[in-house]
mmCIF file of C-alpha atoms in Angstrom:
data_model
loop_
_atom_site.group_PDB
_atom_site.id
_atom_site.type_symbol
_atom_site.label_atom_id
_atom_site.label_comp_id
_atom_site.label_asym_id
_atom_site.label_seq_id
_atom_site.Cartn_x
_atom_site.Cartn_y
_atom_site.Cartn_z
ATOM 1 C CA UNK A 1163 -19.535 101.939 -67.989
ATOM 2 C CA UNK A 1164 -21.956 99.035 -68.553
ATOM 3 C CA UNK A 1165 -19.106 97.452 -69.695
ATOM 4 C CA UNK A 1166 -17.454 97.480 -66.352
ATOM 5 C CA UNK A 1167 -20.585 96.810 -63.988
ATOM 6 C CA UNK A 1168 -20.976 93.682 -66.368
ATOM 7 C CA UNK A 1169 -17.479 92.903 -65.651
ATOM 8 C CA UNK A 1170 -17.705 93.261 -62.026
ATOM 9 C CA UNK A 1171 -20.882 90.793 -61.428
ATOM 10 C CA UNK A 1172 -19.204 88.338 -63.322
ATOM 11 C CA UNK A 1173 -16.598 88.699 -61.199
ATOM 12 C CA UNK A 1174 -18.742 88.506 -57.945
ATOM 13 C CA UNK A 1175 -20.256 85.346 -59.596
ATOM 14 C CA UNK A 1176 -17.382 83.490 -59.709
ATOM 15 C CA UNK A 1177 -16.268 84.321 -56.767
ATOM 16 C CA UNK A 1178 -19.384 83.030 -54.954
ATOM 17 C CA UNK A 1179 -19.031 79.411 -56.892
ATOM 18 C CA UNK A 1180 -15.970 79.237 -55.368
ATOM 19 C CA UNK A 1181 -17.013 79.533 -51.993
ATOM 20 C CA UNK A 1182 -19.422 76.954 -51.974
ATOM 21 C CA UNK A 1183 -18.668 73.818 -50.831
ATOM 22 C CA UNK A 1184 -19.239 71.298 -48.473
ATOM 23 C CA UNK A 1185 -22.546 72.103 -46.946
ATOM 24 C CA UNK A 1186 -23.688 69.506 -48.135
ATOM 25 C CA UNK A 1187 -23.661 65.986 -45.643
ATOM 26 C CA UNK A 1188 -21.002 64.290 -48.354
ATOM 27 C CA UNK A 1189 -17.954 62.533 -47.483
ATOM 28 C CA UNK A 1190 -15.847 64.182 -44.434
ATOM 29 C CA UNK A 1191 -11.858 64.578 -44.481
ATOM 30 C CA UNK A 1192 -12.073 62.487 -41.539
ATOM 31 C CA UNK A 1193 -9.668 59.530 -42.090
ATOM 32 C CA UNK A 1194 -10.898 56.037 -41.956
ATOM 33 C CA UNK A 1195 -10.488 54.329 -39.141
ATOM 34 C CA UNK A 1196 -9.760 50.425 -39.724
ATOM 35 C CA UNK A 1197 -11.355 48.134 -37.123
ATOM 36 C CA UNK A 1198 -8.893 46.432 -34.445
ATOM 37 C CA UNK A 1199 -7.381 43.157 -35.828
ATOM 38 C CA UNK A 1200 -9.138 39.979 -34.764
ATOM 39 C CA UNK A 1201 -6.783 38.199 -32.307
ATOM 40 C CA UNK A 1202 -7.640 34.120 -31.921
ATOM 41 C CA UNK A 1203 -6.703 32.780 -29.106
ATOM 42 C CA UNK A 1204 -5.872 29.208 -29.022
ATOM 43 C CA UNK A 1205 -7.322 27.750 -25.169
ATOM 44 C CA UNK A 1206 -4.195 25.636 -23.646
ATOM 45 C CA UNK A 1207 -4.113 22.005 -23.390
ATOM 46 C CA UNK A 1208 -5.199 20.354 -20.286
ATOM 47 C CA UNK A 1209 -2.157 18.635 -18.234
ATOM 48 C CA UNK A 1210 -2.898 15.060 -18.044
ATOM 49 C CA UNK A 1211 -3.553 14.575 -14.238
ATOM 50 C CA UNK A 1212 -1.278 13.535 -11.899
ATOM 51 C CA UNK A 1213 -1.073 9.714 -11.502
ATOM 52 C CA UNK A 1214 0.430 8.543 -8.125
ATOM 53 C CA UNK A 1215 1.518 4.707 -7.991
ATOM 54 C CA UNK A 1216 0.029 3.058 -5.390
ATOM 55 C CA UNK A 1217 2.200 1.266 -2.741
ATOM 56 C CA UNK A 1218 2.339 -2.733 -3.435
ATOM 57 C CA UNK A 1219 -0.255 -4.665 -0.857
ATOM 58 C CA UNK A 1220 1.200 -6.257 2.115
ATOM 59 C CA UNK A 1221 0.490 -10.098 1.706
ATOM 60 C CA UNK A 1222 -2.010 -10.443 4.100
ATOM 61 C CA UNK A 1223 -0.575 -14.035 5.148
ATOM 62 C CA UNK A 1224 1.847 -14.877 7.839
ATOM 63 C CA UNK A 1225 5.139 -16.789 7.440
ATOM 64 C CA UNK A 1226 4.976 -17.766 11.036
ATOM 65 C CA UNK A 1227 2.514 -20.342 12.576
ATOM 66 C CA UNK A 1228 1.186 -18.846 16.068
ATOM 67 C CA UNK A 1229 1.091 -21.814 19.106
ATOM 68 C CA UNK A 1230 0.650 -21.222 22.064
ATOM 69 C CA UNK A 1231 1.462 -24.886 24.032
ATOM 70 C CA UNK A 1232 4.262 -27.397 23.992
ATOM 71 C CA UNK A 1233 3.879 -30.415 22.010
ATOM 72 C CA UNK A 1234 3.008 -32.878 23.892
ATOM 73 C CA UNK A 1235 4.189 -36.756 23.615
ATOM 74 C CA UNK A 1236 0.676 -37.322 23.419
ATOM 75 C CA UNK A 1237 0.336 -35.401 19.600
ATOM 76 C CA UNK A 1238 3.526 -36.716 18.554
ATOM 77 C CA UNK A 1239 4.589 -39.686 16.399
ATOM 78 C CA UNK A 1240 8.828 -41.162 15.965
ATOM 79 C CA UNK A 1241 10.642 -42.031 13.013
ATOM 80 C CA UNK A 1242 14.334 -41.681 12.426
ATOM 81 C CA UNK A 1243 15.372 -40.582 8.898
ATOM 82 C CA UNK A 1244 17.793 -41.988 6.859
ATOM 83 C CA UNK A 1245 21.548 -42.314 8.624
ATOM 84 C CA UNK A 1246 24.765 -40.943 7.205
ATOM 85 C CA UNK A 1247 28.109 -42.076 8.202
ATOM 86 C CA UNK A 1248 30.677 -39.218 9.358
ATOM 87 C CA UNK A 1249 34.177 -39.774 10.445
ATOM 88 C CA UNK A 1250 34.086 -42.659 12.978
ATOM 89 C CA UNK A 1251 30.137 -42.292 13.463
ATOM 90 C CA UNK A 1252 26.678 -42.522 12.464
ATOM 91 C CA UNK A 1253 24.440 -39.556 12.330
ATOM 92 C CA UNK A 1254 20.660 -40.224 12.420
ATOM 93 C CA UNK A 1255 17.778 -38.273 12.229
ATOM 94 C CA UNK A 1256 14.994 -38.377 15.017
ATOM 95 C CA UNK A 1257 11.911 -37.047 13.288
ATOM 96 C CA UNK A 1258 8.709 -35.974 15.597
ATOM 97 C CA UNK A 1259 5.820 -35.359 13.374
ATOM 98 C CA UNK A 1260 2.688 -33.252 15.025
ATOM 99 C CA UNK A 1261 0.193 -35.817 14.625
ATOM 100 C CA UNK A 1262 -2.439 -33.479 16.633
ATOM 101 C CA UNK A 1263 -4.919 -30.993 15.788
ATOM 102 C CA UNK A 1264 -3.239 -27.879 16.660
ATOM 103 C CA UNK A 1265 -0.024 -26.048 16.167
ATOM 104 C CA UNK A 1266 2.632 -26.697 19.332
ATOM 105 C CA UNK A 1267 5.991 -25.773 19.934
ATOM 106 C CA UNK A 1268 9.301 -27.775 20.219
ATOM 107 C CA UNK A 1269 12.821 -26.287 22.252
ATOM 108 C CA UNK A 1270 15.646 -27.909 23.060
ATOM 109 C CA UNK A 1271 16.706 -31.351 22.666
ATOM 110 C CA UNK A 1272 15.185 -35.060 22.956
ATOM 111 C CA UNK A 1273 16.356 -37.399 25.834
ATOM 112 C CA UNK A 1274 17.388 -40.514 23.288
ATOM 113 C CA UNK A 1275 18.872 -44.005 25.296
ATOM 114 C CA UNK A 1276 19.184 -47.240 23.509
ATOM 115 C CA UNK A 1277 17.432 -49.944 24.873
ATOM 116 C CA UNK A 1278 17.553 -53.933 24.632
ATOM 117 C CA UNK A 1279 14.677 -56.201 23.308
ATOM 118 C CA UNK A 1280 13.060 -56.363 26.939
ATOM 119 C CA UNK A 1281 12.617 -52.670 27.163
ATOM 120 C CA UNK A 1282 15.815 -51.893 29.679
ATOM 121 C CA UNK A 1283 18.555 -49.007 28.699
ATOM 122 C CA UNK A 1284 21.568 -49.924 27.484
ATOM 123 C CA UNK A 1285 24.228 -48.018 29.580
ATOM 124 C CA UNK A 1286 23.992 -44.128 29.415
ATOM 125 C CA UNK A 1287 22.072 -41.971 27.653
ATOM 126 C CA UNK A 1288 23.081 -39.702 25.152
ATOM 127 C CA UNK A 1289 24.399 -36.714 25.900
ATOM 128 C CA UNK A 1290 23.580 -33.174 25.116
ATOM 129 C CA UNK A 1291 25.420 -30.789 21.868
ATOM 130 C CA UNK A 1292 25.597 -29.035 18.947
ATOM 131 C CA UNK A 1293 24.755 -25.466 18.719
ATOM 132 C CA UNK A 1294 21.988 -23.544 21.164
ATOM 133 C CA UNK A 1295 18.627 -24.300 20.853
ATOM 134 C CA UNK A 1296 15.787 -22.461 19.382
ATOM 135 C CA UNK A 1297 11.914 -22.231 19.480
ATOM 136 C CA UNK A 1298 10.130 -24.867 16.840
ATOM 137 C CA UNK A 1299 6.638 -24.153 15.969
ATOM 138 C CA UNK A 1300 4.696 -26.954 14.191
ATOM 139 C CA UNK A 1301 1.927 -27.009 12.530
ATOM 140 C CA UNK A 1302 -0.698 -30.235 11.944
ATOM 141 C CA UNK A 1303 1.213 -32.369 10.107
ATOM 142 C CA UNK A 1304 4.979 -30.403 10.097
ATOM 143 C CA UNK A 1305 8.305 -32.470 10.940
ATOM 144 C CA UNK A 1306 10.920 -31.294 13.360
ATOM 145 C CA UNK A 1307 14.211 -33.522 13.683
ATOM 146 C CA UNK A 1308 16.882 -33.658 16.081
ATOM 147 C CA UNK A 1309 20.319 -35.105 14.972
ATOM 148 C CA UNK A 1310 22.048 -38.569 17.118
ATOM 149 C CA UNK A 1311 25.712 -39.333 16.356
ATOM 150 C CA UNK A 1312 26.286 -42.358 17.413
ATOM 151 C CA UNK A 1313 30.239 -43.302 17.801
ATOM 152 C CA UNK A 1314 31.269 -46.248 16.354
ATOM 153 C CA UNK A 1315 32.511 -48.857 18.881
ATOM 154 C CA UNK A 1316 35.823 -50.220 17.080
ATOM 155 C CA UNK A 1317 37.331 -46.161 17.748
ATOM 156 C CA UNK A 1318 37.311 -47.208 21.443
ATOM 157 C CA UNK A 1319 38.618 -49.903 23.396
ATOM 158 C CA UNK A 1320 36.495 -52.886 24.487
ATOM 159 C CA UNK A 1321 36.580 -51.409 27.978
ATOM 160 C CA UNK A 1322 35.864 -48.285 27.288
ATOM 161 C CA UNK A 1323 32.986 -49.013 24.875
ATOM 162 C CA UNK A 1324 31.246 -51.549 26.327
ATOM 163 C CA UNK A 1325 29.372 -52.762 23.347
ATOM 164 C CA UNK A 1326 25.775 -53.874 23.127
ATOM 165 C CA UNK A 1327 23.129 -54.066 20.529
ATOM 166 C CA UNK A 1328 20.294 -52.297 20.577
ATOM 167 C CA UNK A 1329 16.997 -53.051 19.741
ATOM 168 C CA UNK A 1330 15.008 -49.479 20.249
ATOM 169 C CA UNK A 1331 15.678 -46.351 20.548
ATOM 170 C CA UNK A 1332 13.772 -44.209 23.583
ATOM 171 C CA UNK A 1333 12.700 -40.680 22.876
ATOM 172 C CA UNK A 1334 11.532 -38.111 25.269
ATOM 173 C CA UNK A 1335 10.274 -35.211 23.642
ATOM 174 C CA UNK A 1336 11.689 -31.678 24.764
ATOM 175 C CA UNK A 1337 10.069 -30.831 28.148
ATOM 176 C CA UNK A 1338 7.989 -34.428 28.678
ATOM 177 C CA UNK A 1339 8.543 -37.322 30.362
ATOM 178 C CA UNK A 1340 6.728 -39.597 28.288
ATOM 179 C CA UNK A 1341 8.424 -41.362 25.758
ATOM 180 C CA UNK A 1342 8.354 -42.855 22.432
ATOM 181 C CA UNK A 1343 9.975 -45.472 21.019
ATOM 182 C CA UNK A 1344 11.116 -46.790 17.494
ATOM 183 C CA UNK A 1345 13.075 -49.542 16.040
ATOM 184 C CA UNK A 1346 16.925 -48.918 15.831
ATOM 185 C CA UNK A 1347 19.198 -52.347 15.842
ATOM 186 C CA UNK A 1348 22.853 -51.658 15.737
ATOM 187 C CA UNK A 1349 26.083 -52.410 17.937
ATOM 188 C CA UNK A 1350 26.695 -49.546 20.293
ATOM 189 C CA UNK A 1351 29.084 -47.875 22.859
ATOM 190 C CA UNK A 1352 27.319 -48.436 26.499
ATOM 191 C CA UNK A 1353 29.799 -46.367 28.397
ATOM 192 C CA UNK A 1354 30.209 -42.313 29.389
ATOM 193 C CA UNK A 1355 33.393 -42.246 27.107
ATOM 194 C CA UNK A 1356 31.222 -44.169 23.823
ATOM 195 C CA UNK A 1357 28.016 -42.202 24.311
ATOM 196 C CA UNK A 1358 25.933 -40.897 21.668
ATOM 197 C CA UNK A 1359 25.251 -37.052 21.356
ATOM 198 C CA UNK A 1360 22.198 -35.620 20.331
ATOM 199 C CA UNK A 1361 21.662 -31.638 18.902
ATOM 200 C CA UNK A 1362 18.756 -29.643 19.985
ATOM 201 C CA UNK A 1363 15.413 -29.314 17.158
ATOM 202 C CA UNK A 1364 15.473 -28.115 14.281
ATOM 203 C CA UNK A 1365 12.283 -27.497 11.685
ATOM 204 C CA UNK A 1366 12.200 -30.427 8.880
ATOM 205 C CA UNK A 1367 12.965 -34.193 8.349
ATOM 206 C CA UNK A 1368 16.627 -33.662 8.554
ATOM 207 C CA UNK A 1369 17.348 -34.482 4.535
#
């Protein structure tokens, strides 16, 4: 009988060990929770800024010289350029220079006659072609040139040229009825059918 009571509290004691457990504040079944991976972040580049090319400057010059007056005879000086035979004639320049102190303005073309060494005209004048005229502005100093083909007298009969030789030429500028006067010796047709023909202004010395 003791035998068995001993038997039973063993028992009992065992039992009780094997109940025991985790009162204790030990380790928990809990599973470990591993912290959220680190994700770097790499800031984007900056885009360069926008460059927008400027427009090229307008030159701030002009190509045109403003006048607002009609050379006068006054503010003008004569030459004649260097002459150039062409098929039966002789083409001259007639250069006006602006000798003043201002830009003027030049249209149309010169009254040119040939005169003797007393100062008269030598038959008609010359007459008017070439192609339509247009406005010549020049400046202090700037050239304009109208061009005088003068016929030579053996294409024409002795009638109908009329020969003389000249000592001057006579120059009205465009518009003015003063004129100038240069040195221009040569033998020359005196009649309608012989005359010279002058063309209207153009900018320059004529070559």
């Amino acid at each position: 009988m003791k035998a068995r009571v001993a038997l039973l509290w063993i028992v009992a004691f065992a039992a009780a060990a094997c109940s025991g457990g985790s009162s204790s504040g030990g380790d928990t079944n809990t599973a470990q929770t591993s912290p959220p991976p680190q994700v770097t972040t790499t800031p984007s580049a900056t885009p360069p800024p926008t460059v927008t090319p400027s427009a090229k400057p307008t030159p701030s010059f002009s190509s045109t010289v403003q006048a607002s007056h009609r050379c006068l005879t006054s503010a003008l000086g004569l030459s004649l350029g260097q002459g150039q035979g062409a098929a039966g004639s002789t083409i001259v320049p007639i250069v006006l220079t602006n000798t003043g102190g201002e830009a003027c303005t030049l249209f149309g073309r010169p009254g040119v006659s040939f005169t003797d060494g007393n100062g008269n005209q030598l038959g008609v004048g010359a007459v008017f072609g070439g192609s339509a005229p247009a406005t010549v502005t020049l400046a202090p100093g700037d050239k304009a040139n109208a061009l005088l083909k003068i016929p030579d007298p053996g294409n024409f009969s002795a009638s109908d040229c009329a020969a003389a030789t000249s000592a001057k030429l006579r120059v009205y500028p465009p518009g003015d009825k003063a004129s100038l006067e240069v040195a221009y010796q040569a033998s020359v047709c005196t009649t309608k059918q012989g005359a010279a023909q002058v063309s209207p202004m153009t900018p320059g010395s004529g070559g």
